[in-house]
Each structure stands twice: as structure tokens, then as C-alpha cells.
Amino acid sequence: MGMMMKARRYLRGSGRVLVFVLVASVVWLLFDMAALRLSMNDVTGQLLKERVIRDQQLIRQQSRATRAGRRGFKHPEQRMDPAATRAAKGPLGSHLELAHVYRHGGQKEDANIHNLHLPEGDPQHKGEAAQRNVPPKRDDPPKKEAVNLDMNAMESEKIRGSDGSVKVTLPVARPDNIKDAAPIVTHTSEPKTNKKDPSGLKAESGTDASPLPAGEASERRGEDARNKTLEKPVGSIGQGDPKDTPGPSIESRARQAGVHQVLSLDLTIAPRDARAAGQFGQPALVANNEKAEVKKRWDEGHFNVFLSDRIPVDRAIPDTRPETCAQKLVHDDLPSTSVIFCFVDEVWSTLLRSVHSVLNRSPAHLLTEIILVDDFSTKDYLKEQLDTYMSQFPKVRIIHLKERQGLIRARLAGAAVAKGEVLTFLDSHIECNLGWLEPLLERVYLDRKKVPCPVIEVISDKDMSYMLVDNFQRGIFKWPLVFGWSGLPEDHIKKNNLTISDPIRCPVMAGGLFSIDKKYFYELGAYDPGLDVWGGENMEISFKIWMCGGEIEIIPCSRVGHIFRGQNPYKFPKDRQRTVERNLARVAEVWLDEYKDLFYGNGYHHLLDKKNIDIGNLTEQIELRERLKCKSFKWYLDNVYPDMKAPLVKAEGLVFNHGLRKCLTLQHGVLFFDQCDISSKSQHFNYTWMRHVRQQDLCVSPNGKASGIALQECDHANPAHNWFHKSSNSALADHLISEFVSSHMCLEAGPQGDSLHLNPCESRNAFQKWEFTHYHAL
Ligand code: UD2
Ligand code: MN
């Protein structure tokens, strides 16, 4: 009782306050401790989280490193290592001599040029080299890699969430495509519902086109659009070219449209017969007792047709893209494309494999249609049998041309009926690789005047294996308009900080594989329809694109394999060589301006005599160039292909005579000798690609009578104006040998310096030795 009283007393007045403060302090202390514990938890949590993320990154890095090392097929990031960008030096195959090609005309070998060896001065073979423009192959042996790629192909699709975590989803393939041993017939990328949905947009919400689980896709895309616009879209990857820096318009387009990671679609991801020949792009083997059959069937396509027929038409191939490609962003509203294949007498299995690779590895909503243009093939299987087979794919349309048009006009026929916003041309013996289409369309989307080409990889003509090619390769040409591949100069890569996945500006395209905005294609006047059958059209479209405001690029994240053949497996309606050189002459006349001399002067002199060739009417092509206000060829060389050496003359300056020790002088229409004076215009002569020794319009030439020399107005068709000089390493290299007379006659100065005549050539005669001040191309 007393205790209670005491307590009550304490709880009265100031005592009450004291107790309250005490209790409050205790409670406060307790709270504080709890809070401390909470925040401790927070800190440890944060630390833990960071460690987990770090570990995750480490694991990811390690697995990437081991994968790259193990597989070898992927591009290691070793662009600073010159060996990585240098082409394989070895031969591609036993009968293919991959070497430095452009040796004609005594030019130095260019270690960066990869093509086939051309016999010197034999233009007939030049077309052949152009045909077999096999890109430089990587050293990596394909066999080992292919096996590992299999494992990679089976790997689940990884999607990076907005929180940076990596989510693993199911493989992209639809369940019905994973079934073992399903017949090829059912293996189509065309969902049945597509028949009812001609818009082809159905895939947007389904699992077909999206690597995300159904339902999540559209949601996630919206999220991507909001969160990822700050990241570089594919198209913004720079290469030191101001055009490639994303301007505000692209940024705002990105914000409006939304972006997503490139869809790495592949319906062959779970091949039904993993042990099938050539599966995963591995080399297929031929037994000894089958070799005769291989040989017998070779000429049907000028590659191993026997093996091609044995390999599944929907085989899997290794994903050879650089590592970063799968993470690249592309826009949600890319334009859709018509894929156009032209063919004449294509091998059945190769044609089918080409078509299946497009169906299986393209997002359905971006593929308007596939147009097959049969260029009046002679094979029966390319008629009804083909129509029947393709009828199961609603997107495939076939045009049978009524007469042979050649690939150029066949492509035009395909383009004329195409409904897609973009045209994508492909050869009929290719295999499109994973994620090949979106990176191409992205470039067109960013700028309709960009003409993107995939990296062309090599499908071996012998064992049908899928082979990786060197990084940083671009398409170039050498005179006389011979296509080839060349590695980007190392300092250019360094200066512009290029990575292996950045688009590469290309002076010319190989020709067979590219996407182009359809309207832009027609604005450019499409192809010159006067080009026949095969050859030269890649030069024409390349010059046209660059000179009339467009750009050609190779997109390393888009890869397509192609069978490079040793010979055209089809007949040419006219002589093959004449067809190709006629096409090239048309291109030279329309596009090369004064540089056409370099074309004719490097092995095509004979085309200058119009009696030898009818290149047809060029009026429309020349008018087109004027109408489009295209830039000059000089502009093209200076801006697009500055590393190309294109001197307008072979030599120039004073023409010094060794015996006389004086220089040739032309004054008031008279030729004589005088003391050499470098500043004297009357002593300045050019030695041209036409092999003229000329001052302005006047050419030094035999006067026809006796052995005298005269000045005549220069004429390309007159062989009397042509002189061989330094054309060989022979004892007559310093001489000026008349091309006009059959026996070797040389230009000789009279001993007193008062005459000039043609005399039989003598190697030691100093009065027959001449020297120009500057030699540009000898
Ligand atoms: C390359 C190009 C090719 C073309 C050619 C020059 C690549 C991979 N290939 O030679 O597309 O630019 O250089 O013209 O860049 N075809 C016809 N009708 C004909 C002749 C050919 O439809 O009269 C088809 C042929 O079936 C093939 C395509 O055109 O699908 C290209 O012919 P190619 O494969 O013989 O040319 P290629 O690869 O040697
Ligand atoms: Mn081809």
C-alpha cells in the first residue's frame, strides 16, 4: 500500500514529467537501435547486391571469354591486333589461288587486296576474278568451332531486364518446330493464321517474332522504349562520319517509335536431325566410293551439288555475329521488305536452302514476301515442281520469265512487282544467318539513302561448311573496275575508334546482297536496263548511289553465307567476256568522267575502237545523271575512296633524251629539242593511259611516210598514236616503241638534235632512251 502511495507521488507534478521523459528515452533508444539494425541490414544488403552483380558480371565475362576462346568462330575483340584483320594468307581451297590479284600493268602488289590471281594483261580472266570475289577467310579452322556453335545455338535467349539483371527465357523456336524428325513441309515460319492475316503483323503479339514470353512482349517493348532511348540505337554507332552521329531527329524518332533488342530468331534452333550432314554449318564428308558421283554432279552448279542435296534444306548454321550484335537495339517500326531471288538453273537444294533461311530467320512482320524470279531456266524442276513446293508458303511468289533476261533485268522484273517498302536482293545460293534482317532495315529506317549490305560469309563449294570471314572488310575496286575486298586501314580503325560491329562505308558493293528503299531505288533509276546477263551492275549501282547522294555500308551484325563458284554454272546467250566488258564500258562511259581512261588504259584499249563493240545507247543514262545532279567521279574518289590511286596520266613533265641530254619541245606546232627547263610549258608532255605522248590535243606520231614523225590531233581509235613505254622490264623499257608498226620501231633523236624519227629498236642506243620527270603509274 505504502509502495503504491510512493509511486503515485512520483507520478504527480514534476515527477510525472521525469518518468515520462525516462520512458520516452528508453523507447527512443529502442527505436534508434532498431533503425540502426535496419540501416545496417540495408548496407549489408546493398553490399551483397553489389557483390552479386559483380559476381554476375564476372561470370558473364568469364563465360564470354571461354565461349569465345572455345568456339573461335565468334569474332574476338582483337581489332588492334593487325593479325586479326589481315586476311588469311593461305589458299582457300586446293584449286583456288587466293592471292594478290591486281598485278597487271606492272603494278605493285597490294597486300590488302584479296582476290584471285589474274594473268597479266588478260582481260578475259578479269571477269572471272570478279565472279569469284571470295572474301578473305579467317584462319580459324571451322570444324572445331561448328561443334561448339551447336551448343551456343541451343542456348536460351537472354534478355536484359530494365534493372540490369539477365532474364532467361525459353528458346525462341515455336514448340512445333522443336519436334524431332518433322517433315520439312511443316517447317515453315509462316504461322497458319498468316493466311488470314495478310498484314503479316500477327507475330507482334505472339511468341513467333518475339524472344519474350507471350504477353510480356508488348509490355516490355514499351518499357524498352522508355528506358533505353538513351542507349545508342544500332544506327547511331559512329565511324567518325558526321552522318552517323545521331541527330536530334533520329533521337526523337527513337523516342516516338520505341526500340527493342534485335530479334535473334531462328526456327532451326533445334534441328530435327542433329547428326545430319552439314548440320550446324559443319563440313560434310564424302566417302571414297561417292567421289565419282560428286565429280559427276559438280557441273550442275559448279560446287558440291552431291553434298548440297544431302544436307537438310533448313540446317542450322553458327551465329557468327560479333558478340555485341545480339544486344543492339533496333526500332519497333522498321519498314518491311520484299526479298528478291533471281536465278537461272539454280540447284534445287541450294535454292530451297536459300528460301528456308529467309523464312526461318526473319521476323515474319518484316518479311512482306519472297519473290523468286526464274530467269528462263532450262531445268524442269524449276517449273511446276518448284511452284508446287513453294505453294505451301503463302509469302513466296514465283515469276517465270518468258525469255532469258540476265540477272540485271530479272532483278528489275522482281522489283517491279514487289510490295515491300524495302527491296532486299539475294543470290539464290545463300544462307541468311541469325538476326540478319533487322540490322539492314534499321539502316534504311535511319536514312532511306543508306544502302546496307550484309557481311558475305563463305559457304565452301567443296564441303558446304559455313566459314567466317575477316573483320573490317570493305568492297573496293581496282582498275579496270575489278571488284575485290580490302581490309580497312589500321590507322583509320584507330582514328575513328571503330569496333567490329560498326557499319563500314564501302566504295563499291559486291553486288548480290543488299537492301534498298524501294522508292529510292527507283529515284536512282534502278539498274541501267541496258546491262546484259551478268557483271558490272554492282559498279553501276555503287557509283550511282555514292555520286547521287546515297551511301553503301557493310553491316557486321548482318551476315549471310554465299557459295562462291569457280565458274558461272549457266550459259551466256552471247560470249561471256564480251558481255562483261560491254557492261563495264557502259558503266565507264556514264560514270567515270575523265577517269574512264584508267578503265580503258588497263587492258580494255580494244574497246575504244567502236568497230569492236556496240555498247548501245547511253542517252537515257547520261540524262539521268544530269537530272539527279550527281557529283563527279573525282568527288567520289576524293570523298569515298581517297586511298584509291587514280592518276589521270601514267607519266608527265619533261621528256628527256638520254643520248642528247636535251628535252623535247613543242612550239608553234613544231617539235624540236632544247635545253631542259622544268618551268617551260612547251616542254611539258603527258604520257597517257591511252599510251599517247601528248601536249594538249596534239599527239606525237609517226607521219606514215618514211620514218618521219608528225604531230596529229589525238585520236583514241588511231593506233599510230600509241607508244609503249616502261611496259615491261625488258631491255627496251626506256624506249618509246611504236604500236603502229608490226616490227619493233622506236622513237629516236637525231645525234645533232635536229631530227626525230622511227628506227629499228636497239636496246643500248641512248638516243632511243627517254625519261619523263614524274611517273605515276608505271
Ligand atoms: C557476283 C554477285 C552477283 C552479281 C555478280 C555480278 C555476290 C555474292 N554475287 O557474282 O549477285 O552482282 O557478281 O553481276 O555479290 N542469274 C540470273 N540470270 C542470269 C545470270 C545469273 O538470274 O542470266 C542469277 C544467278 O542464278 C544468281 C545471281 O543471278 O542467283 C547472281 O549470279 P552468280 O551467283 O553467278 O554471280 P556471282 O555470285 O558469281
Ligand atoms: Mn552468287
PDB file of C-alpha atoms and ligand atoms in Angstrom, residues 130-133 342-344 346 373 375 404-407 410-411 426-429 456 510-513 533-538 562-565 568-570, ligand 1:
ATOM      1  CA  ALA A 130      35.280 -10.579-110.372  1.00  0.00           C
ATOM      2  CA  GLN A 131      32.958 -13.509-110.410  1.00  0.00           C
ATOM      3  CA  ARG A 132      34.933 -15.344-107.778  1.00  0.00           C
ATOM      4  CA  ASN A 133      35.307 -12.426-105.464  1.00  0.00           C
ATOM      5  CA  CYS A 342      16.781 -14.214-109.255  1.00  0.00           C
ATOM      6  CA  PHE A 343      18.088 -17.454-110.629  1.00  0.00           C
ATOM      7  CA  VAL A 344      18.805 -19.354-113.755  1.00  0.00           C
ATOM      8  CA  GLU A 346      19.895 -22.959-109.732  1.00  0.00           C
ATOM      9  CA  VAL A 373      12.385 -14.704-110.422  1.00  0.00           C
ATOM     10  CA  ASP A 375      15.226 -16.204-115.463  1.00  0.00           C
ATOM     11  CA  ARG A 404      16.326 -15.039-120.652  1.00  0.00           C
ATOM     12  CA  GLN A 405      16.820 -11.526-119.333  1.00  0.00           C
ATOM     13  CA  GLY A 406      20.021 -11.843-117.360  1.00  0.00           C
ATOM     14  CA  LEU A 407      20.302 -11.116-113.687  1.00  0.00           C
ATOM     15  CA  ALA A 410      15.476 -10.239-113.831  1.00  0.00           C
ATOM     16  CA  ARG A 411      16.039  -8.191-110.668  1.00  0.00           C
ATOM     17  CA  LEU A 426      19.911 -12.008-102.571  1.00  0.00           C
ATOM     18  CA  ASP A 427      21.719 -14.581-104.731  1.00  0.00           C
ATOM     19  CA  SER A 428      19.961 -17.929-104.961  1.00  0.00           C
ATOM     20  CA  HIS A 429      22.684 -19.969-103.208  1.00  0.00           C
ATOM     21  CA  ILE A 456      29.090 -12.060 -97.086  1.00  0.00           C
ATOM     22  CA  ALA A 510      29.888  -6.992-104.181  1.00  0.00           C
ATOM     23  CA  GLY A 511      26.557  -6.845-105.952  1.00  0.00           C
ATOM     24  CA  GLY A 512      24.465  -9.780-104.870  1.00  0.00           C
ATOM     25  CA  LEU A 513      23.214  -8.998-101.392  1.00  0.00           C
ATOM     26  CA  VAL A 533      23.166 -11.033-118.284  1.00  0.00           C
ATOM     27  CA  TRP A 534      25.857 -10.691-115.631  1.00  0.00           C
ATOM     28  CA  GLY A 535      28.608  -8.373-114.417  1.00  0.00           C
ATOM     29  CA  GLY A 536      29.272  -4.685-113.891  1.00  0.00           C
ATOM     30  CA  GLU A 537      25.886  -3.849-112.398  1.00  0.00           C
ATOM     31  CA  ASN A 538      27.459  -3.728-108.936  1.00  0.00           C
ATOM     32  CA  HIS A 562      27.168 -17.426-100.088  1.00  0.00           C
ATOM     33  CA  ILE A 563      28.583 -20.209-102.245  1.00  0.00           C
ATOM     34  CA  PHE A 564      31.364 -18.683-104.350  1.00  0.00           C
ATOM     35  CA  ARG A 565      31.663 -20.714-107.504  1.00  0.00           C
ATOM     36  CA  ASN A 568      29.102 -19.477-113.875  1.00  0.00           C
ATOM     37  CA  PRO A 569      27.061 -22.669-113.950  1.00  0.00           C
ATOM     38  CA  TYR A 570      24.726 -21.283-116.636  1.00  0.00           C
TER      39      TYR A 570
HETATM   40  C1  UD2 B   1      28.618 -11.521-108.000  1.00  0.00           C
HETATM   41  C2  UD2 B   1      27.370 -11.193-107.190  1.00  0.00           C
HETATM   42  C3  UD2 B   1      26.167 -11.268-108.093  1.00  0.00           C
HETATM   43  C4  UD2 B   1      26.313 -10.260-109.196  1.00  0.00           C
HETATM   44  C5  UD2 B   1      27.600 -10.548-109.931  1.00  0.00           C
HETATM   45  C6  UD2 B   1      27.950  -9.529-110.971  1.00  0.00           C
HETATM   46  C7  UD2 B   1      27.600 -11.619-104.818  1.00  0.00           C
HETATM   47  C8  UD2 B   1      27.568 -12.613-103.742  1.00  0.00           C
HETATM   48  N1  UD2 B   1      27.291 -12.079-106.047  1.00  0.00           N
HETATM   49  O1  UD2 B   1      28.716 -12.746-108.671  1.00  0.00           O
HETATM   50  O2  UD2 B   1      24.984 -11.007-107.390  1.00  0.00           O
HETATM   51  O3  UD2 B   1      26.295  -8.973-108.681  1.00  0.00           O
HETATM   52  O4  UD2 B   1      28.700 -10.549-109.055  1.00  0.00           O
HETATM   53  O5  UD2 B   1      26.949  -9.379-111.874  1.00  0.00           O
HETATM   54  O6  UD2 B   1      27.869 -10.470-104.559  1.00  0.00           O
HETATM   55  N2  UD2 B   1      21.381 -15.035-112.592  1.00  0.00           N
HETATM   56  C9  UD2 B   1      20.210 -14.856-113.306  1.00  0.00           C
HETATM   57  N3  UD2 B   1      20.296 -14.709-114.663  1.00  0.00           N
HETATM   58  C10 UD2 B   1      21.489 -14.706-115.340  1.00  0.00           C
HETATM   59  C11 UD2 B   1      22.669 -14.848-114.602  1.00  0.00           C
HETATM   60  C12 UD2 B   1      22.582 -15.020-113.224  1.00  0.00           C
HETATM   61  O7  UD2 B   1      19.131 -14.844-112.746  1.00  0.00           O
HETATM   62  O8  UD2 B   1      21.495 -14.573-116.553  1.00  0.00           O
HETATM   63  C13 UD2 B   1      21.302 -15.199-111.136  1.00  0.00           C
HETATM   64  C14 UD2 B   1      22.078 -16.382-110.585  1.00  0.00           C
HETATM   65  O9  UD2 B   1      21.336 -17.556-110.608  1.00  0.00           O
HETATM   66  C15 UD2 B   1      22.424 -15.909-109.176  1.00  0.00           C
HETATM   67  C16 UD2 B   1      22.534 -14.413-109.334  1.00  0.00           C
HETATM   68  O10 UD2 B   1      21.910 -14.072-110.550  1.00  0.00           O
HETATM   69  O11 UD2 B   1      21.423 -16.187-108.251  1.00  0.00           O
HETATM   70  C17 UD2 B   1      23.993 -13.967-109.343  1.00  0.00           C
HETATM   71  O12 UD2 B   1      24.754 -14.731-110.238  1.00  0.00           O
HETATM   72  P1  UD2 B   1      26.052 -15.536-109.763  1.00  0.00           P
HETATM   73  O13 UD2 B   1      25.816 -16.212-108.495  1.00  0.00           O
HETATM   74  O14 UD2 B   1      26.518 -16.360-110.890  1.00  0.00           O
HETATM   75  O15 UD2 B   1      27.022 -14.324-109.518  1.00  0.00           O
HETATM   76  P2  UD2 B   1      28.307 -14.303-108.531  1.00  0.00           P
HETATM   77  O16 UD2 B   1      27.926 -14.641-107.167  1.00  0.00           O
HETATM   78  O17 UD2 B   1      29.373 -15.077-109.157  1.00  0.00           O
END
